Amino acid sequence: TNKSSIYGGDFLNNGKLLLATYTIPGKLILCSIEGVLTVLQEKELPGSPRDVCCSRENEVLVTLPFENKVLQLDSDSLEIKGTVSLKCKCYGIATSGNITIFGTWDSVAMFSGALEERRCTLSSEINSIYDVALDDENNVIYCSFSKHTVRKQDKAGNVLFSYTHEKLKSPYGLAVNRNGEIFVHGNKSNNIHILSKNGKLLRILEGVNHPTWVKYQDDTNRLFVMEDGKNLKVLEFIPS
């Protein structure tokens, strides 16, 4: 794709890929990924979207960090159904059940239930937190691009592991698959580190150029990587 500054996206329930351009003004790009990537629809938004998350069957959440807002969209029409104002920045987003988490730059904010209710902040002495993920046990995974660190905490805030590596530089984003494996991309180290659910290094994928977004599609065992914020690379894994 020729679009630039893409740092977020998610797969919809219909298998299509929804990407967000972190620009002013920003837009969503709906794509078909069957064979050749095909742009199906573009929708301008009232803000600069950083990340996208398919939250429920017919709902998509989009973060607007400059505005401290989250847009609620219909996943079929991409029409805006509602807007939630937050008292924190909201860059990356992940949901599981009734839990929603955001990377806020200096912490991870967790909401239980509606976004207007029951917020707590997972304490962290590291900042520069953009992207977040939840595993199948609702543990929180996040990365700090300035500290070159990946960390997993439980909902009570206990640190389960911290991962650093001399070949991981400026991790802007990460993803987790249904097996709990973690894929974190080093924007300045030009690679992807694959970690076990316990934070052990399984493999380093070299040869990706300044990655800005990564997402694993479990149904096809494919890893989607955005290079330089504009070029999509697809890596296919053969199940063992």
PDB file of C-alpha atoms in Angstrom, residues 110 120-125 135 137-142 150-162:
ATOM      1  CA  MET A 110      -7.103  -0.856  32.231  1.00  0.00           C
ATOM      2  CA  CYS A 120      -7.167   1.415  37.041  1.00  0.00           C
ATOM      3  CA  THR A 121      -3.556   2.059  36.108  1.00  0.00           C
ATOM      4  CA  LEU A 122      -0.935  -0.656  36.117  1.00  0.00           C
ATOM      5  CA  SER A 123       2.108   0.862  37.746  1.00  0.00           C
ATOM      6  CA  SER A 124       5.286   0.903  35.723  1.00  0.00           C
ATOM      7  CA  GLU A 125       8.615   2.618  36.206  1.00  0.00           C
ATOM      8  CA  ASP A 135      -2.990 -12.989  26.306  1.00  0.00           C
ATOM      9  CA  GLU A 137      -5.223 -15.377  30.621  1.00  0.00           C
ATOM     10  CA  ASN A 138      -5.790 -11.602  30.380  1.00  0.00           C
ATOM     11  CA  ASN A 139      -2.224 -10.843  31.351  1.00  0.00           C
ATOM     12  CA  VAL A 140      -1.067  -7.475  30.024  1.00  0.00           C
ATOM     13  CA  ILE A 141       1.853  -7.307  27.587  1.00  0.00           C
ATOM     14  CA  TYR A 142       3.435  -4.016  26.582  1.00  0.00           C
ATOM     15  CA  VAL A 150       8.945  -5.960  26.607  1.00  0.00           C
ATOM     16  CA  ARG A 151       7.058  -6.729  29.802  1.00  0.00           C
ATOM     17  CA  LYS A 152       4.186  -8.927  30.928  1.00  0.00           C
ATOM     18  CA  GLN A 153       2.162  -8.216  34.070  1.00  0.00           C
ATOM     19  CA  ASP A 154      -0.894  -9.834  35.578  1.00  0.00           C
ATOM     20  CA  LYS A 155      -4.029  -7.835  36.310  1.00  0.00           C
ATOM     21  CA  ALA A 156      -2.815  -7.151  39.853  1.00  0.00           C
ATOM     22  CA  GLY A 157       0.295  -5.490  38.443  1.00  0.00           C
ATOM     23  CA  ASN A 158       2.795  -8.227  39.298  1.00  0.00           C
ATOM     24  CA  VAL A 159       5.591  -8.425  36.734  1.00  0.00           C
ATOM     25  CA  LEU A 160       5.704 -11.894  35.161  1.00  0.00           C
ATOM     26  CA  PHE A 161       8.728 -11.175  32.960  1.00  0.00           C
ATOM     27  CA  SER A 162      10.772  -8.370  31.438  1.00  0.00           C
TER      28      SER A 162
END
